[in-house]
Amino acid sequence: AQKVTQAQTEISVVEKEDVTLDCVYETRDTTYYLFWYKQPPSGELVFLIRRNSFDEQNEISGRYSWNFQKSTSSFNFTITASQVVDSAVYFCAPTGGYNKLIFGAGTRLAVHP
Amino acid sequence: ETGVTQTPRHLVMGMTNKKSLKCEQHLGHNAMYWYKQSAKKPLELMFVYSLEERVENNSVPSRFSPECPNSSHLFLHLHTLQPEDSALYLCASSQDFWRGNIQYFGAGTRLSVL
C-alpha cells in the first residue's frame, strides 16, 4: 500500500534557524510525483514544491530546498533562515492513481521570535 | 488567494439535517477534488471530478453526495451525517487529473455534526 511517514510530529525553532522536515514514502509506482504543501492556521493547503521521480536533481527555490533520494524513498524539505510566518503544518504527499495525493500525518512547525 | 473559494467556512448541523458545501474555482481548471481532514486521520481524498464526470469515489459513504454541474463548481451534499463526520472539508482543483498536476486548495469548510 502507498504510505507516507513524517516521523517528526512537531518541531520548534527560533527565527533564523534552518529546519529540515523529513519524509519517507512507500509507493508501488515506478514513476510518480512528490509534493510538499503547507497548511497555515487559516486552513488552506498552500503548494510549495513538486518533484518527479525520474529527476533526482535537488534544487533551491528562495529559502526552500529539497533533497530527493529515490534509493531510500526520502523527500526531505529544508527551510533556510526560518521566519515566524513559516509556522504551519507541513505535508509531504506523493501521487497515487490518477492525481491522488497521499498525505502523511504532517509536521507542525513552530517558529518563535 | 488561490482562486478556489469554499462556502460556508463553518457549518454546524444536526444528524437529521441536509446541507450542502460549495466550491468554486476561477482558475480555468478541468479537475476538482473533495478531501476530508479529521483530527484522527490524515487528509484523505473523497471524490475526483474531471470535466464534470466523477472519475474516483474513494469508498465514501452514501450520506455524502457530490455534484459537479460544470467545471467551475463542485458541491458536496450532506444528509443524515454522524458525529464522526465532523471534519475540515477541503476542495481543490487542477488543470486536469493526470498525475503530477498541481492541486490548488480552498480554505475549507469546518463542519461540526451534533
PDB file of C-alpha atoms in Angstrom:
ATOM      1  CA  ALA A   1       0.000   0.000   0.000  1.00  0.00           C
ATOM      2  CA  GLN A   2       1.119   3.548  -0.581  1.00  0.00           C
ATOM      3  CA  LYS A   3       2.099   5.289   2.607  1.00  0.00           C
ATOM      4  CA  VAL A   4       3.854   8.408   3.828  1.00  0.00           C
ATOM      5  CA  THR A   5       5.753   8.707   7.084  1.00  0.00           C
ATOM      6  CA  GLN A   6       6.581  12.082   8.552  1.00  0.00           C
ATOM      7  CA  ALA A   7       8.308  11.000  11.725  1.00  0.00           C
ATOM      8  CA  GLN A   8       8.595  14.478  13.201  1.00  0.00           C
ATOM      9  CA  THR A   9       5.256  15.342  14.769  1.00  0.00           C
ATOM     10  CA  GLU A  10       6.293  18.786  15.975  1.00  0.00           C
ATOM     11  CA  ILE A  11       9.378  20.930  15.541  1.00  0.00           C
ATOM     12  CA  SER A  12      10.096  24.134  17.411  1.00  0.00           C
ATOM     13  CA  VAL A  13      12.829  26.526  16.291  1.00  0.00           C
ATOM     14  CA  VAL A  14      13.886  30.085  16.851  1.00  0.00           C
ATOM     15  CA  GLU A  15      13.665  32.531  13.989  1.00  0.00           C
ATOM     16  CA  LYS A  16      16.594  32.437  11.528  1.00  0.00           C
ATOM     17  CA  GLU A  17      17.392  28.811  12.277  1.00  0.00           C
ATOM     18  CA  ASP A  18      17.427  26.342   9.389  1.00  0.00           C
ATOM     19  CA  VAL A  19      14.954  23.492   9.705  1.00  0.00           C
ATOM     20  CA  THR A  20      14.634  20.215   7.784  1.00  0.00           C
ATOM     21  CA  LEU A  21      11.391  18.289   7.575  1.00  0.00           C
ATOM     22  CA  ASP A  22      11.715  14.576   6.896  1.00  0.00           C
ATOM     23  CA  CYS A  23       9.524  12.481   4.629  1.00  0.00           C
ATOM     24  CA  VAL A  24       9.741   8.787   3.778  1.00  0.00           C
ATOM     25  CA  TYR A  25       7.228   7.271   1.412  1.00  0.00           C
ATOM     26  CA  GLU A  26       6.227   3.895   0.035  1.00  0.00           C
ATOM     27  CA  THR A  27       4.877   3.512  -3.455  1.00  0.00           C
ATOM     28  CA  ARG A  28       4.370   0.673  -5.896  1.00  0.00           C
ATOM     29  CA  ASP A  29       4.623   3.017  -8.876  1.00  0.00           C
ATOM     30  CA  THR A  30       7.864   3.279 -10.840  1.00  0.00           C
ATOM     31  CA  THR A  31       7.213   6.885 -11.808  1.00  0.00           C
ATOM     32  CA  TYR A  32       5.430   9.321  -9.600  1.00  0.00           C
ATOM     33  CA  TYR A  33       5.422  12.877  -8.349  1.00  0.00           C
ATOM     34  CA  LEU A  34       6.141  14.208  -4.879  1.00  0.00           C
ATOM     35  CA  PHE A  35       4.732  17.349  -3.352  1.00  0.00           C
ATOM     36  CA  TRP A  36       5.167  19.458  -0.260  1.00  0.00           C
ATOM     37  CA  TYR A  37       2.248  21.536   0.967  1.00  0.00           C
ATOM     38  CA  LYS A  38       1.943  23.937   3.878  1.00  0.00           C
ATOM     39  CA  GLN A  39      -1.210  24.431   5.962  1.00  0.00           C
ATOM     40  CA  PRO A  40      -1.219  27.668   7.984  1.00  0.00           C
ATOM     41  CA  PRO A  41      -3.784  28.201  10.757  1.00  0.00           C
ATOM     42  CA  SER A  42      -6.225  29.645   8.221  1.00  0.00           C
ATOM     43  CA  GLY A  43      -6.743  26.128   6.888  1.00  0.00           C
ATOM     44  CA  GLU A  44      -5.975  26.139   3.180  1.00  0.00           C
ATOM     45  CA  LEU A  45      -3.183  23.967   1.820  1.00  0.00           C
ATOM     46  CA  VAL A  46      -0.551  26.002   0.025  1.00  0.00           C
ATOM     47  CA  PHE A  47       1.530  24.349  -2.692  1.00  0.00           C
ATOM     48  CA  LEU A  48       5.282  24.630  -2.081  1.00  0.00           C
ATOM     49  CA  ILE A  49       7.217  22.292  -4.353  1.00  0.00           C
ATOM     50  CA  ARG A  50       6.764  19.444  -6.820  1.00  0.00           C
ATOM     51  CA  ARG A  51       9.323  16.842  -7.840  1.00  0.00           C
ATOM     52  CA  ASN A  52       9.091  13.982 -10.309  1.00  0.00           C
ATOM     53  CA  SER A  53      10.612  10.606  -9.520  1.00  0.00           C
ATOM     54  CA  PHE A  54      12.802  10.400 -12.621  1.00  0.00           C
ATOM     55  CA  ASP A  55      14.825  13.529 -11.909  1.00  0.00           C
ATOM     56  CA  GLU A  56      16.848  13.380  -8.712  1.00  0.00           C
ATOM     57  CA  GLN A  57      18.459  16.766  -9.121  1.00  0.00           C
ATOM     58  CA  ASN A  58      17.986  18.697  -5.924  1.00  0.00           C
ATOM     59  CA  GLU A  59      17.080  22.331  -6.164  1.00  0.00           C
ATOM     60  CA  ILE A  60      16.783  25.507  -4.215  1.00  0.00           C
ATOM     61  CA  SER A  61      13.963  27.986  -4.549  1.00  0.00           C
ATOM     62  CA  GLY A  62      14.444  31.051  -2.395  1.00  0.00           C
ATOM     63  CA  ARG A  63      14.577  29.876   1.212  1.00  0.00           C
ATOM     64  CA  TYR A  64      13.289  26.407   0.292  1.00  0.00           C
ATOM     65  CA  SER A  65      15.396  23.459  -0.793  1.00  0.00           C
ATOM     66  CA  TRP A  66      14.755  19.758  -1.024  1.00  0.00           C
ATOM     67  CA  ASN A  67      16.673  16.538  -1.046  1.00  0.00           C
ATOM     68  CA  PHE A  68      15.144  13.694  -3.028  1.00  0.00           C
ATOM     69  CA  GLN A  69      16.738  10.249  -2.715  1.00  0.00           C
ATOM     70  CA  LYS A  70      14.849   7.669  -4.728  1.00  0.00           C
ATOM     71  CA  SER A  71      17.016   4.828  -3.439  1.00  0.00           C
ATOM     72  CA  THR A  72      15.864   5.474   0.126  1.00  0.00           C
ATOM     73  CA  SER A  73      12.392   6.798  -0.790  1.00  0.00           C
ATOM     74  CA  SER A  74      13.028  10.032   1.032  1.00  0.00           C
ATOM     75  CA  PHE A  75      11.993  13.550   0.108  1.00  0.00           C
ATOM     76  CA  ASN A  76      13.200  15.967   2.756  1.00  0.00           C
ATOM     77  CA  PHE A  77      12.399  19.664   2.766  1.00  0.00           C
ATOM     78  CA  THR A  78      14.553  22.435   4.229  1.00  0.00           C
ATOM     79  CA  ILE A  79      13.664  25.992   5.128  1.00  0.00           C
ATOM     80  CA  THR A  80      16.675  28.260   5.461  1.00  0.00           C
ATOM     81  CA  ALA A  81      16.604  31.201   7.867  1.00  0.00           C
ATOM     82  CA  SER A  82      13.134  30.378   9.179  1.00  0.00           C
ATOM     83  CA  GLN A  83      10.623  33.137   9.866  1.00  0.00           C
ATOM     84  CA  VAL A  84       7.605  33.341  12.152  1.00  0.00           C
ATOM     85  CA  VAL A  85       5.348  33.259   9.072  1.00  0.00           C
ATOM     86  CA  ASP A  86       6.688  29.784   8.306  1.00  0.00           C
ATOM     87  CA  SER A  87       4.771  28.434  11.308  1.00  0.00           C
ATOM     88  CA  ALA A  88       2.328  25.901   9.897  1.00  0.00           C
ATOM     89  CA  VAL A  89       1.731  22.203   9.390  1.00  0.00           C
ATOM     90  CA  TYR A  90       3.772  20.799   6.509  1.00  0.00           C
ATOM     91  CA  PHE A  91       2.625  17.826   4.465  1.00  0.00           C
ATOM     92  CA  CYS A  92       4.581  15.582   2.165  1.00  0.00           C
ATOM     93  CA  ALA A  93       2.447  13.885  -0.485  1.00  0.00           C
ATOM     94  CA  PRO A  94       3.361  11.512  -3.299  1.00  0.00           C
ATOM     95  CA  THR A  95       0.797  10.879  -6.007  1.00  0.00           C
ATOM     96  CA  GLY A  96      -1.035   7.612  -6.415  1.00  0.00           C
ATOM     97  CA  GLY A  97      -3.524   6.568  -9.038  1.00  0.00           C
ATOM     98  CA  TYR A  98      -4.598   9.420 -11.277  1.00  0.00           C
ATOM     99  CA  ASN A  99      -3.634  12.564  -9.415  1.00  0.00           C
ATOM    100  CA  LYS A 100      -4.477  11.326  -5.946  1.00  0.00           C
ATOM    101  CA  LEU A 101      -2.317  12.898  -3.270  1.00  0.00           C
ATOM    102  CA  ILE A 102      -1.352  10.508  -0.483  1.00  0.00           C
ATOM    103  CA  PHE A 103      -0.830  12.622   2.617  1.00  0.00           C
ATOM    104  CA  GLY A 104       1.227  11.912   5.691  1.00  0.00           C
ATOM    105  CA  ALA A 105       0.205  12.995   9.172  1.00  0.00           C
ATOM    106  CA  GLY A 106       2.114  16.247   8.762  1.00  0.00           C
ATOM    107  CA  THR A 107       4.795  18.013  10.789  1.00  0.00           C
ATOM    108  CA  ARG A 108       3.791  21.008  12.863  1.00  0.00           C
ATOM    109  CA  LEU A 109       6.490  23.691  12.704  1.00  0.00           C
ATOM    110  CA  ALA A 110       6.553  26.483  15.256  1.00  0.00           C
ATOM    111  CA  VAL A 111       8.979  29.325  14.629  1.00  0.00           C
ATOM    112  CA  HIS A 112       9.463  31.589  17.632  1.00  0.00           C
ATOM    113  CA  PRO A 113      10.767  35.159  17.506  1.00  0.00           C
TER     114      PRO A 113
ATOM    115  CA  GLU B   1      -5.885  33.834  -2.605  1.00  0.00           C
ATOM    116  CA  THR B   2      -5.550  30.565  -4.522  1.00  0.00           C
ATOM    117  CA  GLY B   3      -8.511  31.013  -6.841  1.00  0.00           C
ATOM    118  CA  VAL B   4     -10.553  28.330  -5.074  1.00  0.00           C
ATOM    119  CA  THR B   5     -13.384  29.564  -2.873  1.00  0.00           C
ATOM    120  CA  GLN B   6     -15.345  27.433  -0.432  1.00  0.00           C
ATOM    121  CA  THR B   7     -18.580  28.340   1.319  1.00  0.00           C
ATOM    122  CA  PRO B   8     -19.578  28.295   4.052  1.00  0.00           C
ATOM    123  CA  ARG B   9     -16.391  28.458   6.085  1.00  0.00           C
ATOM    124  CA  HIS B  10     -18.092  26.998   9.135  1.00  0.00           C
ATOM    125  CA  LEU B  11     -21.178  24.807   9.405  1.00  0.00           C
ATOM    126  CA  VAL B  12     -22.947  23.233  12.344  1.00  0.00           C
ATOM    127  CA  MET B  13     -25.637  20.692  11.603  1.00  0.00           C
ATOM    128  CA  GLY B  14     -27.712  18.096  13.361  1.00  0.00           C
ATOM    129  CA  MET B  15     -27.692  14.475  12.318  1.00  0.00           C
ATOM    130  CA  THR B  16     -31.061  14.783  10.597  1.00  0.00           C
ATOM    131  CA  ASN B  17     -30.263  17.942   8.635  1.00  0.00           C
ATOM    132  CA  LYS B  18     -29.461  18.252   4.959  1.00  0.00           C
ATOM    133  CA  LYS B  19     -26.857  20.776   3.938  1.00  0.00           C
ATOM    134  CA  SER B  20     -24.507  21.439   1.032  1.00  0.00           C
ATOM    135  CA  LEU B  21     -20.930  22.591   0.754  1.00  0.00           C
ATOM    136  CA  LYS B  22     -19.967  24.691  -2.233  1.00  0.00           C
ATOM    137  CA  CYS B  23     -16.667  25.072  -4.038  1.00  0.00           C
ATOM    138  CA  GLU B  24     -15.911  27.416  -6.916  1.00  0.00           C
ATOM    139  CA  GLN B  25     -12.663  27.719  -8.834  1.00  0.00           C
ATOM    140  CA  HIS B  26     -11.635  30.670 -11.007  1.00  0.00           C
ATOM    141  CA  LEU B  27      -8.538  29.064 -12.493  1.00  0.00           C
ATOM    142  CA  GLY B  28      -9.982  27.528 -15.630  1.00  0.00           C
ATOM    143  CA  HIS B  29      -9.169  24.028 -14.382  1.00  0.00           C
ATOM    144  CA  ASN B  30     -10.824  20.836 -15.564  1.00  0.00           C
ATOM    145  CA  ALA B  31     -10.464  18.666 -12.452  1.00  0.00           C
ATOM    146  CA  MET B  32     -11.889  19.183  -8.981  1.00  0.00           C
ATOM    147  CA  TYR B  33     -11.474  17.236  -5.747  1.00  0.00           C
ATOM    148  CA  TRP B  34     -13.012  16.830  -2.296  1.00  0.00           C
ATOM    149  CA  TYR B  35     -10.738  15.924   0.617  1.00  0.00           C
ATOM    150  CA  LYS B  36     -11.587  15.261   4.257  1.00  0.00           C
ATOM    151  CA  GLN B  37      -9.284  16.216   7.118  1.00  0.00           C
ATOM    152  CA  SER B  38     -10.296  14.909  10.523  1.00  0.00           C
ATOM    153  CA  ALA B  39      -8.468  15.035  13.819  1.00  0.00           C
ATOM    154  CA  LYS B  40      -7.851  11.296  13.838  1.00  0.00           C
ATOM    155  CA  LYS B  41      -6.829  10.560  10.250  1.00  0.00           C
ATOM    156  CA  PRO B  42      -4.561  12.117   7.641  1.00  0.00           C
ATOM    157  CA  LEU B  43      -6.029  14.089   4.795  1.00  0.00           C
ATOM    158  CA  GLU B  44      -7.889  11.687   2.558  1.00  0.00           C
ATOM    159  CA  LEU B  45      -9.324  12.005  -0.902  1.00  0.00           C
ATOM    160  CA  MET B  46     -13.090  11.574  -1.201  1.00  0.00           C
ATOM    161  CA  PHE B  47     -14.003  12.303  -4.821  1.00  0.00           C
ATOM    162  CA  VAL B  48     -12.407  13.399  -8.073  1.00  0.00           C
ATOM    163  CA  TYR B  49     -14.225  15.001 -10.986  1.00  0.00           C
ATOM    164  CA  SER B  50     -12.823  15.619 -14.438  1.00  0.00           C
ATOM    165  CA  LEU B  51     -14.836  17.658 -16.920  1.00  0.00           C
ATOM    166  CA  GLU B  52     -17.907  17.216 -14.721  1.00  0.00           C
ATOM    167  CA  GLU B  53     -17.594  13.421 -14.651  1.00  0.00           C
ATOM    168  CA  ARG B  54     -16.735  11.553 -11.481  1.00  0.00           C
ATOM    169  CA  VAL B  55     -13.514   9.597 -12.001  1.00  0.00           C
ATOM    170  CA  GLU B  56     -12.894   8.408  -8.472  1.00  0.00           C
ATOM    171  CA  ASN B  57     -15.009   7.662  -5.428  1.00  0.00           C
ATOM    172  CA  ASN B  58     -12.740   6.662  -2.603  1.00  0.00           C
ATOM    173  CA  SER B  59     -15.213   4.364  -0.796  1.00  0.00           C
ATOM    174  CA  VAL B  60     -17.137   7.262   0.669  1.00  0.00           C
ATOM    175  CA  PRO B  61     -20.467   6.536   2.447  1.00  0.00           C
ATOM    176  CA  SER B  62     -23.596   7.427   0.510  1.00  0.00           C
ATOM    177  CA  ARG B  63     -24.561  10.102   3.031  1.00  0.00           C
ATOM    178  CA  PHE B  64     -22.019  12.224   1.119  1.00  0.00           C
ATOM    179  CA  SER B  65     -23.243  13.029  -2.374  1.00  0.00           C
ATOM    180  CA  PRO B  66     -21.067  15.085  -4.730  1.00  0.00           C
ATOM    181  CA  GLU B  67     -22.284  17.108  -7.665  1.00  0.00           C
ATOM    182  CA  CYS B  68     -20.307  18.857 -10.392  1.00  0.00           C
ATOM    183  CA  PRO B  69     -22.672  20.865 -12.639  1.00  0.00           C
ATOM    184  CA  ASN B  70     -19.804  22.462 -14.570  1.00  0.00           C
ATOM    185  CA  SER B  71     -16.036  22.544 -14.408  1.00  0.00           C
ATOM    186  CA  SER B  72     -16.011  25.616 -12.156  1.00  0.00           C
ATOM    187  CA  HIS B  73     -18.375  24.398  -9.440  1.00  0.00           C
ATOM    188  CA  LEU B  74     -18.369  21.445  -7.108  1.00  0.00           C
ATOM    189  CA  PHE B  75     -20.872  20.656  -4.369  1.00  0.00           C
ATOM    190  CA  LEU B  76     -20.925  18.162  -1.548  1.00  0.00           C
ATOM    191  CA  HIS B  77     -24.461  17.365  -0.395  1.00  0.00           C
ATOM    192  CA  LEU B  78     -24.707  16.094   3.150  1.00  0.00           C
ATOM    193  CA  HIS B  79     -27.565  14.182   4.763  1.00  0.00           C
ATOM    194  CA  THR B  80     -28.016  12.143   7.942  1.00  0.00           C
ATOM    195  CA  LEU B  81     -24.417  12.630   8.952  1.00  0.00           C
ATOM    196  CA  GLN B  82     -22.794  11.154  12.045  1.00  0.00           C
ATOM    197  CA  PRO B  83     -20.742  12.987  14.683  1.00  0.00           C
ATOM    198  CA  GLU B  84     -17.613  11.269  13.342  1.00  0.00           C
ATOM    199  CA  ASP B  85     -18.138  13.137  10.073  1.00  0.00           C
ATOM    200  CA  SER B  86     -17.113  16.337  11.831  1.00  0.00           C
ATOM    201  CA  ALA B  87     -14.001  17.495   9.997  1.00  0.00           C
ATOM    202  CA  LEU B  88     -12.470  20.084   7.715  1.00  0.00           C
ATOM    203  CA  TYR B  89     -13.617  19.505   4.137  1.00  0.00           C
ATOM    204  CA  LEU B  90     -11.235  20.827   1.541  1.00  0.00           C
ATOM    205  CA  CYS B  91     -11.861  21.392  -2.130  1.00  0.00           C
ATOM    206  CA  ALA B  92      -9.064  21.504  -4.701  1.00  0.00           C
ATOM    207  CA  SER B  93      -8.704  21.936  -8.431  1.00  0.00           C
ATOM    208  CA  SER B  94      -6.020  21.165 -11.001  1.00  0.00           C
ATOM    209  CA  GLN B  95      -5.558  21.715 -14.714  1.00  0.00           C
ATOM    210  CA  ASP B  96      -6.548  18.116 -15.314  1.00  0.00           C
ATOM    211  CA  PHE B  97      -6.478  14.929 -13.304  1.00  0.00           C
ATOM    212  CA  TRP B  98      -3.313  13.421 -14.734  1.00  0.00           C
ATOM    213  CA  ARG B  99      -0.580  12.612 -12.279  1.00  0.00           C
ATOM    214  CA  GLY B 100       1.661  15.485 -11.312  1.00  0.00           C
ATOM    215  CA  ASN B 101      -0.778  18.317 -11.863  1.00  0.00           C
ATOM    216  CA  ILE B 102      -0.553  20.791  -9.018  1.00  0.00           C
ATOM    217  CA  GLN B 103      -3.700  20.894  -6.917  1.00  0.00           C
ATOM    218  CA  TYR B 104      -4.786  24.266  -5.570  1.00  0.00           C
ATOM    219  CA  PHE B 105      -6.858  24.194  -2.413  1.00  0.00           C
ATOM    220  CA  GLY B 106      -9.574  26.322  -0.906  1.00  0.00           C
ATOM    221  CA  ALA B 107      -9.630  27.343   2.744  1.00  0.00           C
ATOM    222  CA  GLY B 108     -12.080  24.584   3.629  1.00  0.00           C
ATOM    223  CA  THR B 109     -15.396  24.237   5.394  1.00  0.00           C
ATOM    224  CA  ARG B 110     -15.175  23.239   9.047  1.00  0.00           C
ATOM    225  CA  LEU B 111     -18.156  21.005   9.715  1.00  0.00           C
ATOM    226  CA  SER B 112     -19.480  20.090  13.131  1.00  0.00           C
ATOM    227  CA  VAL B 113     -22.171  17.419  13.389  1.00  0.00           C
ATOM    228  CA  LEU B 114     -24.100  17.454  16.639  1.00  0.00           C
TER     229      LEU B 114
END
